[in-house]
Coordinates of C-alpha atoms and ligand atoms in Angstrom, one line a residue:
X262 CA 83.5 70.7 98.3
X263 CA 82.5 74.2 97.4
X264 CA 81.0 75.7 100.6
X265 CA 77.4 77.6 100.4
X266 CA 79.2 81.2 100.9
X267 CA 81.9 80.7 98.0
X268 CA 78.7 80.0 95.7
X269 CA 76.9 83.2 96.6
X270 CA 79.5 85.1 96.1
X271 CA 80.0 83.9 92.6
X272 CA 76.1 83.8 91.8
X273 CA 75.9 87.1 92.8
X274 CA 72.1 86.9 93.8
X275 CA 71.3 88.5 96.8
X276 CA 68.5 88.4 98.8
X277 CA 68.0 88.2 102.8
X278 CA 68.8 84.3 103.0
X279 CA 71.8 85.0 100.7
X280 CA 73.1 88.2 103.2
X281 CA 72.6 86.3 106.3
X282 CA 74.8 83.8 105.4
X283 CA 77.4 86.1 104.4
X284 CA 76.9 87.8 107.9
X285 CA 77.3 84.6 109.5
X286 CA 80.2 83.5 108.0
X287 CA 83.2 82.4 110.0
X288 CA 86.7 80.8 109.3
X289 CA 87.5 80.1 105.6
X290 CA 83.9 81.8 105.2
X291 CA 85.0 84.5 106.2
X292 CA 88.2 85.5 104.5
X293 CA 86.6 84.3 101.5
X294 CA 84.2 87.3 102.0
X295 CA 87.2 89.5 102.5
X296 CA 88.6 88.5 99.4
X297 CA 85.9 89.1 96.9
X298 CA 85.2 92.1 98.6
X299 CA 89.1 93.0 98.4
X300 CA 89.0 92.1 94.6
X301 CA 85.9 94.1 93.5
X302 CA 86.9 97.2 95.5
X303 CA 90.4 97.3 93.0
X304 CA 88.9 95.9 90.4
X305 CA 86.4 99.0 90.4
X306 CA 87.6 102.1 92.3
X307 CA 91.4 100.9 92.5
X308 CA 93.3 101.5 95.5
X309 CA 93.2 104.9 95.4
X310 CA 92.0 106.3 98.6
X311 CA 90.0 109.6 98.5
X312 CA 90.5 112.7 101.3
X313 CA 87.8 114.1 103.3
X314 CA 88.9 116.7 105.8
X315 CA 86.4 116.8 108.3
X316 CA 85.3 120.1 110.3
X317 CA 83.0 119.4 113.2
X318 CA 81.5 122.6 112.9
X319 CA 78.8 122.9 115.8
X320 CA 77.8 119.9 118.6
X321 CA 74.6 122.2 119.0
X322 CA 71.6 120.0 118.2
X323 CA 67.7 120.2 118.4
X324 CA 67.6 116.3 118.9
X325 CA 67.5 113.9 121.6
X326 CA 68.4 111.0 119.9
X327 CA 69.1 108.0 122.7
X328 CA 72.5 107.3 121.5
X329 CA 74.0 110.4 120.9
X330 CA 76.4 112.4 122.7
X331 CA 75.5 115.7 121.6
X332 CA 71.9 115.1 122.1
X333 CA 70.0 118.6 123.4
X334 CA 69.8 116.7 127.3
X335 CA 73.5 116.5 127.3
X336 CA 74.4 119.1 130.0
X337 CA 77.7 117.5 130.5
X338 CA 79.5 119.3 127.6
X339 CA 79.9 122.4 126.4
X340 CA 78.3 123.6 123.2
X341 CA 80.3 125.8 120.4
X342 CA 80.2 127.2 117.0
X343 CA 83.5 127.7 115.1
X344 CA 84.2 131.3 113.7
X345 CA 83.7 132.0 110.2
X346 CA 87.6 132.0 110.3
X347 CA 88.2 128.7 111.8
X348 CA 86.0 127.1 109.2
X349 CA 87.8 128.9 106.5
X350 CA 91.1 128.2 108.0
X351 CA 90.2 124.8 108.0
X352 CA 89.2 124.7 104.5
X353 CA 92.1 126.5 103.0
X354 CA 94.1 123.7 105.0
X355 CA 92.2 120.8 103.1
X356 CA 92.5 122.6 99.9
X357 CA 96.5 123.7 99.9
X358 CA 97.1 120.1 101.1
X359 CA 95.5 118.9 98.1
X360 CA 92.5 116.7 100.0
X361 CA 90.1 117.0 97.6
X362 CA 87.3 117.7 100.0
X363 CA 85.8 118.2 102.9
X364 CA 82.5 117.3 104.7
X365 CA 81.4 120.1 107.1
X366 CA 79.7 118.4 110.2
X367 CA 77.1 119.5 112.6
X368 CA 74.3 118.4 115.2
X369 CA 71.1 119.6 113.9
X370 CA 69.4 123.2 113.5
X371 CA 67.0 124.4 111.6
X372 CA 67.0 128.1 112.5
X373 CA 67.4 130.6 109.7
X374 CA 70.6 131.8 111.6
X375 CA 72.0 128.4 111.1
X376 CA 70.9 127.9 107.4
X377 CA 72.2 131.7 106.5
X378 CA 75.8 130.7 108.2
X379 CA 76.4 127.1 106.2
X380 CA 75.0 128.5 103.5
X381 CA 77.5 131.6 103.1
X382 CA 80.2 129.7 104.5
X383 CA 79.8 126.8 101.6
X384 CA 80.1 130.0 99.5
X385 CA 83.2 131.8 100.2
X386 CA 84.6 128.0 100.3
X387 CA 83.1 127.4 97.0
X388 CA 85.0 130.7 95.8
X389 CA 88.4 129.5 97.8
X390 CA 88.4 126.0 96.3
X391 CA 87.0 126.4 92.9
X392 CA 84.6 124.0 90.8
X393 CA 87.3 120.7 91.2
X394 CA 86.6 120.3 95.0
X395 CA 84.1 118.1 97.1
X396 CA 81.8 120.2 99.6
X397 CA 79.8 117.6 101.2
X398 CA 77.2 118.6 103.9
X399 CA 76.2 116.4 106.8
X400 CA 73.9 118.8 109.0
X401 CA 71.2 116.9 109.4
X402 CA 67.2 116.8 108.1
X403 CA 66.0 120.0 107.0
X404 CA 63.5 121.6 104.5
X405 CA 63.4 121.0 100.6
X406 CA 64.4 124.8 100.5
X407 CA 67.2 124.8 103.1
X408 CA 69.0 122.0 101.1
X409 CA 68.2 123.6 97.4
X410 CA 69.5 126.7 99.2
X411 CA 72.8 124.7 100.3
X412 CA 73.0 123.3 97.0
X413 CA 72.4 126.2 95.1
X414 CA 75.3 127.7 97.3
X415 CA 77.9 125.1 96.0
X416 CA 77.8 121.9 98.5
X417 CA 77.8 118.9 96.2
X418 CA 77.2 116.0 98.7
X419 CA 75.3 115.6 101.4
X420 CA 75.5 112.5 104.2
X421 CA 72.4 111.5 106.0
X422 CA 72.4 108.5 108.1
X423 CA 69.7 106.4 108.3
X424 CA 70.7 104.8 111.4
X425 CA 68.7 101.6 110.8
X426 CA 66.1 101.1 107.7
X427 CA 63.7 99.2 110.4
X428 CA 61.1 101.8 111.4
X429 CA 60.1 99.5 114.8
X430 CA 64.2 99.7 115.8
X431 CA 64.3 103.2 115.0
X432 CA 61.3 104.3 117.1
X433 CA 63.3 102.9 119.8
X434 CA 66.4 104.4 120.1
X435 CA 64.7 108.0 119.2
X436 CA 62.1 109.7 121.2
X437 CA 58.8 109.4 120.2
X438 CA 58.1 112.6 118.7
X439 CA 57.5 114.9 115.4
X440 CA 61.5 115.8 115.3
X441 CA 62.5 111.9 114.9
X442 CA 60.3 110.5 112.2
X443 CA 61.5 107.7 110.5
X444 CA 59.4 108.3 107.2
X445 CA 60.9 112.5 107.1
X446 CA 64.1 111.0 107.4
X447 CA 63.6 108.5 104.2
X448 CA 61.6 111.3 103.1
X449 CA 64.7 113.5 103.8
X450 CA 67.3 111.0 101.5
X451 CA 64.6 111.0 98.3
X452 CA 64.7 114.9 98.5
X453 CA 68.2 115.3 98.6
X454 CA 68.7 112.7 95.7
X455 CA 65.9 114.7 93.6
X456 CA 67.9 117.8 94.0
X457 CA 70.8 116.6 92.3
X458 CA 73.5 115.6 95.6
X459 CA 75.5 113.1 95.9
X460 CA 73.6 111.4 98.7
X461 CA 75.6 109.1 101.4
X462 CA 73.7 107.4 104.2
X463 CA 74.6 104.9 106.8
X464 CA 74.0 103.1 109.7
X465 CA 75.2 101.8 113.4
X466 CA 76.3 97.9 113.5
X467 CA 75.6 96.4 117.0
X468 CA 72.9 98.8 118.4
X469 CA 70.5 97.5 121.5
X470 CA 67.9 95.1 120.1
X471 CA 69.5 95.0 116.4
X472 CA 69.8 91.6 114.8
X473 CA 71.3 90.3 111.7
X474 CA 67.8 90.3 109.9
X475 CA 67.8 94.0 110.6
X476 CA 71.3 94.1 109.2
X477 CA 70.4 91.9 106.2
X478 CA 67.4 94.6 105.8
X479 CA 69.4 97.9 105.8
X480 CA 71.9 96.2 103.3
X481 CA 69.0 95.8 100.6
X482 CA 67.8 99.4 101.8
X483 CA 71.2 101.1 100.7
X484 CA 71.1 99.3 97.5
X485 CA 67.2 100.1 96.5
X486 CA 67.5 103.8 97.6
X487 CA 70.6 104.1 95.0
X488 CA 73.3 105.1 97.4
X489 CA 76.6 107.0 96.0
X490 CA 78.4 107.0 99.1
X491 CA 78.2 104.8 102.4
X492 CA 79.3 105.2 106.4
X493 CA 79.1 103.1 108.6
X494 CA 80.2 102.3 112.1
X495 CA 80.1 100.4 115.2
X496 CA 77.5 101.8 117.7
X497 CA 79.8 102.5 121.2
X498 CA 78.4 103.5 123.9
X499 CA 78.2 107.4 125.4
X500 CA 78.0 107.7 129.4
X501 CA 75.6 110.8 129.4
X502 CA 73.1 108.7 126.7
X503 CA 69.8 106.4 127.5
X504 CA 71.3 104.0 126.0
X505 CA 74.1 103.6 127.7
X506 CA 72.7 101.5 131.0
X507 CA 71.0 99.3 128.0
X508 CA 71.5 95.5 127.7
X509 CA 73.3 94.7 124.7
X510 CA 74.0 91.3 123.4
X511 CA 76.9 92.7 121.2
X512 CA 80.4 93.1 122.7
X513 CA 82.5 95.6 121.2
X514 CA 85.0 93.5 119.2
X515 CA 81.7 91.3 117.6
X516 CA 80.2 95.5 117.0
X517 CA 83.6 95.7 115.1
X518 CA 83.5 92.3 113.0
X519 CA 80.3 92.8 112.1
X520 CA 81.0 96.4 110.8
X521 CA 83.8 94.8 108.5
X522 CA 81.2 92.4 107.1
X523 CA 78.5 94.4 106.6
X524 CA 81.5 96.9 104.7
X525 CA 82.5 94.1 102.4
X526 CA 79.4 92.6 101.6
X527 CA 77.9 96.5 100.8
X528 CA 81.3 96.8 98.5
X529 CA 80.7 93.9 96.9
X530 CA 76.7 94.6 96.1
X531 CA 77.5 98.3 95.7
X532 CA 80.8 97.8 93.5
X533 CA 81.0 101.3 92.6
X534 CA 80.2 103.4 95.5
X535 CA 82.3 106.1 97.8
X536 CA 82.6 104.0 101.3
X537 CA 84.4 106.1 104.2
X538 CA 86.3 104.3 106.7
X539 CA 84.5 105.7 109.8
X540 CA 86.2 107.1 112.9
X541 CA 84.4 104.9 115.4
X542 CA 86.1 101.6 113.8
X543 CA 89.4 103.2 115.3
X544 CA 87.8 103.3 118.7
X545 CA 87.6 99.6 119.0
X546 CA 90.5 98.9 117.0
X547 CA 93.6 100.7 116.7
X548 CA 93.8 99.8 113.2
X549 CA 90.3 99.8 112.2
X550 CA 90.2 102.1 109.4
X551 CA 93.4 100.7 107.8
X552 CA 90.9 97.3 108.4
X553 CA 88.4 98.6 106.6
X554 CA 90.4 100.2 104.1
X555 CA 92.1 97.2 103.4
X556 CA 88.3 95.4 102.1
X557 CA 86.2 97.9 101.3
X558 CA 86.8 101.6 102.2
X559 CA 87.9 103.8 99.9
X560 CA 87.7 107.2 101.5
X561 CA 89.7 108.4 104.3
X562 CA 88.7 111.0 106.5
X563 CA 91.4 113.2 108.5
X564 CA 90.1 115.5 111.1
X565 CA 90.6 118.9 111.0
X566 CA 88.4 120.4 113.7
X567 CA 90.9 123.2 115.7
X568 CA 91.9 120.8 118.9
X569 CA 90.7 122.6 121.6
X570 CA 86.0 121.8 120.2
X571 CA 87.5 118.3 119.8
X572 CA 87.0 116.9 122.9
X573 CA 83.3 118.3 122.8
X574 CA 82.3 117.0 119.3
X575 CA 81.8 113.2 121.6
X576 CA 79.1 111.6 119.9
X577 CA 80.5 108.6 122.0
X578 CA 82.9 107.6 124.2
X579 CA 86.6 106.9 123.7
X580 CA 86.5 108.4 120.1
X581 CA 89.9 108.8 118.4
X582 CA 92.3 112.1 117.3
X583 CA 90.6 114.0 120.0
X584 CA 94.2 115.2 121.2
X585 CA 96.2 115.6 118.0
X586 CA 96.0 118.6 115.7
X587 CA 95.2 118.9 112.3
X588 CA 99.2 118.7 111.5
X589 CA 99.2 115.5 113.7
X590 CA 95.7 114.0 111.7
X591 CA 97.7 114.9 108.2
X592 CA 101.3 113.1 109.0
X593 CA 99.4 109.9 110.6
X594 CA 96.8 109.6 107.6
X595 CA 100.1 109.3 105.1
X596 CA 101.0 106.8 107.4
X597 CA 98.0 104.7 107.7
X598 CA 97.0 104.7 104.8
X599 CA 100.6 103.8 103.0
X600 CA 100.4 101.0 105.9
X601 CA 98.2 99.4 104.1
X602 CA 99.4 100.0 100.7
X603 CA 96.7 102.3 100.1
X604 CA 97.5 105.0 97.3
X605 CA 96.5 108.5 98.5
X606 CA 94.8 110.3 95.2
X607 CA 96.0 114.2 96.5
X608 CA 94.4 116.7 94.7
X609 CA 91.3 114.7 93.4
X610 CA 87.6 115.3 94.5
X611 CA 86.9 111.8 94.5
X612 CA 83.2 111.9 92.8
X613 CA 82.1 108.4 93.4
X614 CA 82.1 106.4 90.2
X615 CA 78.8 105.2 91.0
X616 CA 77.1 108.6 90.6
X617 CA 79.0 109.9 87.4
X618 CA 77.6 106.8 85.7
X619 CA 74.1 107.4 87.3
X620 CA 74.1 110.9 86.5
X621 CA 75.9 110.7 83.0
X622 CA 72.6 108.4 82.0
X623 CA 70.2 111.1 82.6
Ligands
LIG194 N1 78.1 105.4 118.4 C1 78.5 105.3 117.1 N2 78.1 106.2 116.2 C2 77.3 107.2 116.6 N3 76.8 108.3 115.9 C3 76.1 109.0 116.8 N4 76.2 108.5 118.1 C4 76.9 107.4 117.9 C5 77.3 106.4 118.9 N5 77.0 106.4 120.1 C6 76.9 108.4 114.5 C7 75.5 108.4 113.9 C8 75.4 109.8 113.2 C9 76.9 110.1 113.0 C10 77.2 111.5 112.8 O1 77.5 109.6 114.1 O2 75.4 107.4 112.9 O3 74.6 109.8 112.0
LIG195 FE1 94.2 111.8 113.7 FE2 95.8 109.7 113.3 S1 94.4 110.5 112.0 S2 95.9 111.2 114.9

């Protein structure tokens, strides 16, 4: 008899009952899920896998969030800024290795200082790199201005996590003040859209107090807001964070399922999107972005933050490649990725399909 999962998944239809099936899906269930997930990542964005060189620019931040471990009470590390240079460096790197694109990370700032750097930087990158390369942004929630400015300036894409759509769970692992506004945030993703970015968001699987139907919930978020690209990750603990000494009913290898479910079922409502295989799935797993690859990922992210600020970009514990160089990140990519018989598109920006079509309707 056909089970109850194997008909969703050729129905199509899905609301919350529908999704909380599919994340409680075990055995036969569960590959099942794997396999249409599988079969509508080829069947729609092939099994090319897209390059994002990732340069953790600065772990200074204004927020306190009660997860991270760059958050402004963090005493135990020590802040940086790369040079002008090393960001260029970096960039050149990506570029003459054909990676398509990078994403330039950072914790939050909103002084003009900061806003004047990223935005000249994106520049002379823009003028390194030419039109045919992805500059995606991830530096947090800032003004309408700062991010027409950044735009203006040649960044293209732009990754803001949403953490969790569920404003009650949000309040609880941010403080409870002006800087951590759920709404701004939302706010924040409708802005960036309206300016013309490719807009990624995301969220943590297995937080402190976080249950299915909040899962279920920031599934059908993604897909109302229109999402072009998608990360997501496990949430794993940081010693130096609130949260921490908190109870959670999640082990980290049930964090780590989940994350692959919650991957395929998004890849298989969101058939077109950019999804990244995220760093922290390789915390728990030592092949957890070939994993997710493998189902639903279609973007690959190398680091190429100069060794010695890795160690200090710990936005939790145990996170991967903080030893190796960007050499060692490029030859063990290959690797990976050909693991899984993955084919690495060199030299392509990767634009996600789903916001070509959504801008080549307006
Ligand atoms: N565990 C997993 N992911 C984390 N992030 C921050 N702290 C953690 C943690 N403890 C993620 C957030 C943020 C992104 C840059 O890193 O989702 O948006
Ligand atoms: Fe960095 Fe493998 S990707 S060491």
């Amino acid at each position: 008899m056909e089970s109850i999962v194997s008909k969703i998944l050729q129905h199509q239809k899905f609301s919350i009952p529908e999704i909380l099936i599919l994340l409680n899906a075990e055995n036969e269930d569960e590959r099942l899920l794997y396999q249409k997930a599988r079969e509508i990542k080829l069947l729609n964005t092939g099994d090319k896998v897209y390059l994002r060189g990732l340069i953790e620019f600065s772990n200074v931040c204004d927020k306190d969030c009660f997860y991270c471990g760059i958050r402004k009470s963090n005493k135990r590390i020590k802040r940086y800024f790369l040079s002008d240079e090393e960001v260029i460096k970096a960039s050149r790197f990506a570029f003459s290795n054909k990676y398509g694109s990078i994403v330039l990370l950072s914790g939050e700032m909103k002084s003009e200082k900061f806003v004047e750097r990223i935005e000249r930087l994106v520049k002379q990158i823009r003028q390194i790199t030419g039109d045919e390369f992805g500059i995606t942004l991830s530096c947090g929630e800032q003004s309408k201005t700062t991010y027409l400015r950044w735009f203006k300036a040649g960044a293209t894409r732009y990754l803001l996590r949403i953490e969790t759509a569920n404003e009650n769970l949000y309040n609880k692992i941010h403080p409870n003040d002006r800087s951590h506004d759920f709404q701004s945030r939302v706010n924040s993703l409708a802005v960036l859209k309206k300016i013309g970015y490719q807009v990624g968001t995301g969220i943590m699987v297995g937080l402190p107090g976080q249950t299915l139907l909040h899962l279920a919930e920031d599934i059908l978020f993604m897909k109302k807001l229109d999402i072009d690209m998608c990360g997501i990750g496990p949430f794993i603990e940081h010693h130096e964070t609130p949260l921490f000494h908190h109870n959670n009913i999640w082990d980290l290898d049930s964090r780590f399922d989940l994350t692959l479910k919650v991957l395929a079922i998004i890849r298989i409502m969101m058939k077109n999107i950019n999804i990244a295989a995220s760093t922290a799935l390789q915390s728990i797993d030592k092949f957890g972005r070939e994993k997710a690859i493998q189902l639903a990922a279609n973007v690959f992210m190398p680091n190429l933050t100069p060794v010695h600020y890795r160690e200090d970009y710990s936005l939790y514990d145990n996170k991967s490649c903080v030893k190796e160089s960007p050499d060692d990140c490029q030859i063990c990519t290959t690797a990976r990725i050909e693991m899984v018989n993955g084919n690495i598109a060199f030299g392509e920006p990767g634009d996600s399909t789903h916001y070509i079509l959504r801008k080549s309707k307006v």
